[in-house]
Short mmCIF file of N, CA and C and ligand atoms in Angstrom, two decimals:
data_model
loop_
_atom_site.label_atom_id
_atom_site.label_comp_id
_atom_site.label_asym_id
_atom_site.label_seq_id
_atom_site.Cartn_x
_atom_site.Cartn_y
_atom_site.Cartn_z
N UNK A 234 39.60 -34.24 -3.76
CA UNK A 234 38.82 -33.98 -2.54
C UNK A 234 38.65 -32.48 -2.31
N UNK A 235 39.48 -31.92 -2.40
CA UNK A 235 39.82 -30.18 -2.19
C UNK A 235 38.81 -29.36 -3.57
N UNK A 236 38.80 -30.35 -4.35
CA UNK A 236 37.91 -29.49 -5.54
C UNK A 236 36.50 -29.82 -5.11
N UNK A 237 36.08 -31.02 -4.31
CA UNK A 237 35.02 -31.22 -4.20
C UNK A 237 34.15 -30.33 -3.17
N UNK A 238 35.42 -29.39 -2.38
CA UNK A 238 35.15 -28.51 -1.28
C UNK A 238 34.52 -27.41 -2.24
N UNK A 239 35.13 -27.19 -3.08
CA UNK A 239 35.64 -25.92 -3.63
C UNK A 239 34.06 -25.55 -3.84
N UNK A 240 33.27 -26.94 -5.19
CA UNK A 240 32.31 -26.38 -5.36
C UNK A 240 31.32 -26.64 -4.49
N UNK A 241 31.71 -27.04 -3.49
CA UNK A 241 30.50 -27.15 -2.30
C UNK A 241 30.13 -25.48 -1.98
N UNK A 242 31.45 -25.12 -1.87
CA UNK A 242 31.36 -23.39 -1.38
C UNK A 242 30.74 -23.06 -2.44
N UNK A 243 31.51 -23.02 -3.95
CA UNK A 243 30.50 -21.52 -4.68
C UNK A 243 28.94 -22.06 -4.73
N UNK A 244 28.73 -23.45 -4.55
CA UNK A 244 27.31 -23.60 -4.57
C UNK A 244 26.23 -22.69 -3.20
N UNK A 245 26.96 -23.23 -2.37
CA UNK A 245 26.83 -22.31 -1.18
C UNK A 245 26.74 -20.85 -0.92
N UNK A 246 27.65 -20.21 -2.02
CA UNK A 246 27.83 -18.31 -1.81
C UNK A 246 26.83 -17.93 -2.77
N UNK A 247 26.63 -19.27 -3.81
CA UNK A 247 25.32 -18.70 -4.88
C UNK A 247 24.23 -18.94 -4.49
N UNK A 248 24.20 -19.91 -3.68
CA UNK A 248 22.72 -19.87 -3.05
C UNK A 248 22.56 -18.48 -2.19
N UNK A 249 23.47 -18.67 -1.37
CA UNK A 249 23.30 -17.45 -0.50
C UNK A 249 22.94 -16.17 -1.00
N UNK A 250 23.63 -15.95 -2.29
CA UNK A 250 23.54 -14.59 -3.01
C UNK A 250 21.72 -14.63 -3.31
N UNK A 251 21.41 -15.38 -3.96
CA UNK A 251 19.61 -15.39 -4.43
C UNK A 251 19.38 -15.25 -3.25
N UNK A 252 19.63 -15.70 -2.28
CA UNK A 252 18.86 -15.35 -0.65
C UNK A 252 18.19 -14.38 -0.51
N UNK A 253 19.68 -13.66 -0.41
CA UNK A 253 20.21 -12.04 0.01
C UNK A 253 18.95 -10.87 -1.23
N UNK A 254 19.41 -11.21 -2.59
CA UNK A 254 18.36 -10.54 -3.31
C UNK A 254 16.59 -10.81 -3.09
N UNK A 255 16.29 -12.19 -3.06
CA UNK A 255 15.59 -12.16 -2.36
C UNK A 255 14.61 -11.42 -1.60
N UNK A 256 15.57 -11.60 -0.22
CA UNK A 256 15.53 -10.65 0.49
C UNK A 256 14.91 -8.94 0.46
N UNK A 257 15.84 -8.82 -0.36
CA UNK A 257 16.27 -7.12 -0.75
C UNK A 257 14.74 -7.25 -1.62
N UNK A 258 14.46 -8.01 -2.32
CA UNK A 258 13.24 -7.71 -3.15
C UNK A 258 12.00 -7.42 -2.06
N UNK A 259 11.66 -8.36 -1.20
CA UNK A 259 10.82 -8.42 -0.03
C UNK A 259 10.94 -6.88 0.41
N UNK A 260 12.31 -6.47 0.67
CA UNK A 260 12.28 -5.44 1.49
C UNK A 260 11.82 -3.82 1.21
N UNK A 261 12.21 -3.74 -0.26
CA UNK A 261 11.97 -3.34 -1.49
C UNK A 261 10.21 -2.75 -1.85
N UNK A 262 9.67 -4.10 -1.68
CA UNK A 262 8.23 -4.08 -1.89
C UNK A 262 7.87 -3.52 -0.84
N UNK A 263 8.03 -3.75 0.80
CA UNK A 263 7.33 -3.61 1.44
C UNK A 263 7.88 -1.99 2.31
N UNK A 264 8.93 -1.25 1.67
CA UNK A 264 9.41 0.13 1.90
C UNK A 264 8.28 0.79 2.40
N UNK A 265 7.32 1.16 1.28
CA UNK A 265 6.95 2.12 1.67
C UNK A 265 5.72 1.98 2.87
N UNK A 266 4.98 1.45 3.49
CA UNK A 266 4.04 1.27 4.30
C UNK A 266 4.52 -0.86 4.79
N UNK A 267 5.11 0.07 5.79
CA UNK A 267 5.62 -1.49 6.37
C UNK A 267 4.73 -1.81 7.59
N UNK A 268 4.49 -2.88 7.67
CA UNK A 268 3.25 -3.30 8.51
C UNK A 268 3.87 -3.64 10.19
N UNK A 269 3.66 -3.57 11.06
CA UNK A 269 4.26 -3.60 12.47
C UNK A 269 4.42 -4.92 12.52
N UNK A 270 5.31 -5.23 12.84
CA UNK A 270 6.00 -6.74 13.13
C UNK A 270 5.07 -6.99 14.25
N UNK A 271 4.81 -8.67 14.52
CA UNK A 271 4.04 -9.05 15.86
C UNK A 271 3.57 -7.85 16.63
N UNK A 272 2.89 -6.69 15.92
CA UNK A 272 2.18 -5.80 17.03
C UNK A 272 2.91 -4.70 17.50
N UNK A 273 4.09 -4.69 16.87
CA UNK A 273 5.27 -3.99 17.71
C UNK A 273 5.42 -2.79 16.84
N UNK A 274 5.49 -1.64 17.79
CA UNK A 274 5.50 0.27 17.41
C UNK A 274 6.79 -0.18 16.31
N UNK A 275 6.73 0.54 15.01
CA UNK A 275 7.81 0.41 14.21
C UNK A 275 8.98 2.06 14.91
N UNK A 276 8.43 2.61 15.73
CA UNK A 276 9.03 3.59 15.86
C UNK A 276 10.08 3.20 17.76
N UNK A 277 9.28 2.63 18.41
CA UNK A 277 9.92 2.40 19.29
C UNK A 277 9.76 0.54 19.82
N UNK A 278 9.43 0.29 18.96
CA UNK A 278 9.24 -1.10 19.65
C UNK A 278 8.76 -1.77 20.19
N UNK A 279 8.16 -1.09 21.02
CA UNK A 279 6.76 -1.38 22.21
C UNK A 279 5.44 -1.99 21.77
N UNK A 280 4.95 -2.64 22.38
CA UNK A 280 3.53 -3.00 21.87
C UNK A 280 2.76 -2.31 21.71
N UNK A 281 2.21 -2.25 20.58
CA UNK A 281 0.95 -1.42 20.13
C UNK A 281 -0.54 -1.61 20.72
N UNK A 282 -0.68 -2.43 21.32
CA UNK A 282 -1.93 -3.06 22.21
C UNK A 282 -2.84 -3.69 21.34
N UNK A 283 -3.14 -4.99 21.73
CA UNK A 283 -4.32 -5.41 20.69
C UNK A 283 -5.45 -4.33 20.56
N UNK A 284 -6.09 -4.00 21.40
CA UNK A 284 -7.45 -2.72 21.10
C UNK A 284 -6.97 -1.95 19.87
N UNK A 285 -5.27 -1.27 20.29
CA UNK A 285 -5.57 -0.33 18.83
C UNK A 285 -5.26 -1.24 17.59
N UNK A 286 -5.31 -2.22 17.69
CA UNK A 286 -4.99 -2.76 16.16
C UNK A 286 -5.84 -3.73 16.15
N UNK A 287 -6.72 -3.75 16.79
CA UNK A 287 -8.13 -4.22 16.24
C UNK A 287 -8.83 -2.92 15.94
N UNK A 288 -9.05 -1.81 16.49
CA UNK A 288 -9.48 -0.72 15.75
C UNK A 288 -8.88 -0.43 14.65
N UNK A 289 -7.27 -0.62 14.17
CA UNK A 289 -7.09 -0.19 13.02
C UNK A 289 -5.55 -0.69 13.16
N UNK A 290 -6.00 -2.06 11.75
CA UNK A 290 -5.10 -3.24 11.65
C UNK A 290 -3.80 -2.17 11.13
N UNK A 291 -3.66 -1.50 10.44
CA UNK A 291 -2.75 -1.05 9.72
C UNK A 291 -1.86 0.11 10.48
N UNK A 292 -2.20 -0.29 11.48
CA UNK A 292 -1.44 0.99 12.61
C UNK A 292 -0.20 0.74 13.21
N UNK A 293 0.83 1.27 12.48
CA UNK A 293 2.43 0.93 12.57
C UNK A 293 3.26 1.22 13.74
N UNK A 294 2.52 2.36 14.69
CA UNK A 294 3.00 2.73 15.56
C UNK A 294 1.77 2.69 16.81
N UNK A 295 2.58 2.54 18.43
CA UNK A 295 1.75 2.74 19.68
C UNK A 295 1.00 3.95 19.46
N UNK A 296 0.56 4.31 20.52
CA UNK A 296 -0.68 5.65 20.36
C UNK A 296 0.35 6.63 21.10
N UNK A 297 1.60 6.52 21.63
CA UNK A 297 2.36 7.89 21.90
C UNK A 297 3.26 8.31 20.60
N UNK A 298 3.66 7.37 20.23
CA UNK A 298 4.41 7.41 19.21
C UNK A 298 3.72 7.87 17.90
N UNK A 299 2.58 7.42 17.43
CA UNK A 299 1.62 8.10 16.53
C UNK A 299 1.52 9.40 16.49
N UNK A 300 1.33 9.62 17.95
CA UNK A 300 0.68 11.17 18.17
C UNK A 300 1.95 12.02 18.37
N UNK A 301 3.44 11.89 18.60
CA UNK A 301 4.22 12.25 18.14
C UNK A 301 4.32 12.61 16.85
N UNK A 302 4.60 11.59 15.79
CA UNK A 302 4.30 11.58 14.40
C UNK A 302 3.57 12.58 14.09
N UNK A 303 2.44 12.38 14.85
CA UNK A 303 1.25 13.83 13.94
C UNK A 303 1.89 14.61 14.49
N UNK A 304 2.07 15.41 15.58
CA UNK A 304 2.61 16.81 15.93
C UNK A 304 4.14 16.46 14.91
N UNK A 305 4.65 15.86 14.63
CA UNK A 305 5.88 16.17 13.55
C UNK A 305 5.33 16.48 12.56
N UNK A 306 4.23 15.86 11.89
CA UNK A 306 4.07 16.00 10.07
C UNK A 306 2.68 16.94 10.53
N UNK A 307 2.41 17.24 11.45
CA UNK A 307 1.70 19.18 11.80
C UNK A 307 0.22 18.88 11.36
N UNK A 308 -0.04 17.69 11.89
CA UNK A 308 -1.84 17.62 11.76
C UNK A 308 -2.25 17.51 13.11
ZN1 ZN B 441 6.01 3.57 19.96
#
């Protein structure tokens, strides 16, 4: 009975492990230009407003937080 636990678990920690890489692959790919979750500023969280991301789907951050960004990277 106790062995039948046993490989219940490593079946379990090996699944889990492919999860986890998985995972890490997803996360991996999508590093460098990550797309705003449900609408949400990747910088503070806040909603980005539908208007600006119907003007421009690919816009990761709100419009304060953007324009932060630019005065950081000096455009
Ligand atoms: Zn923001």
């Amino acid at each position: 009975m106790s062995r039948g636990f046993r490989n219940a678990d490593e079946t379990q920690s090996m699944s889990d492990k492919a999860v986890a890489e998985q995972i890490e692959r997803i996360i991996d790919r999508g590093r460098e230009d990550v797309a705003a979750v449900d609408g949400r500023c990747n910088d503070c969280g806040g909603p980005i407003g539908a208007e600006r991301l119907e003007a421009l789907p690919s816009a990761t951050r709100c419009v304060a937080c953007q324009a932060a960004w630019e005065q950081r990277a000096g455009r």
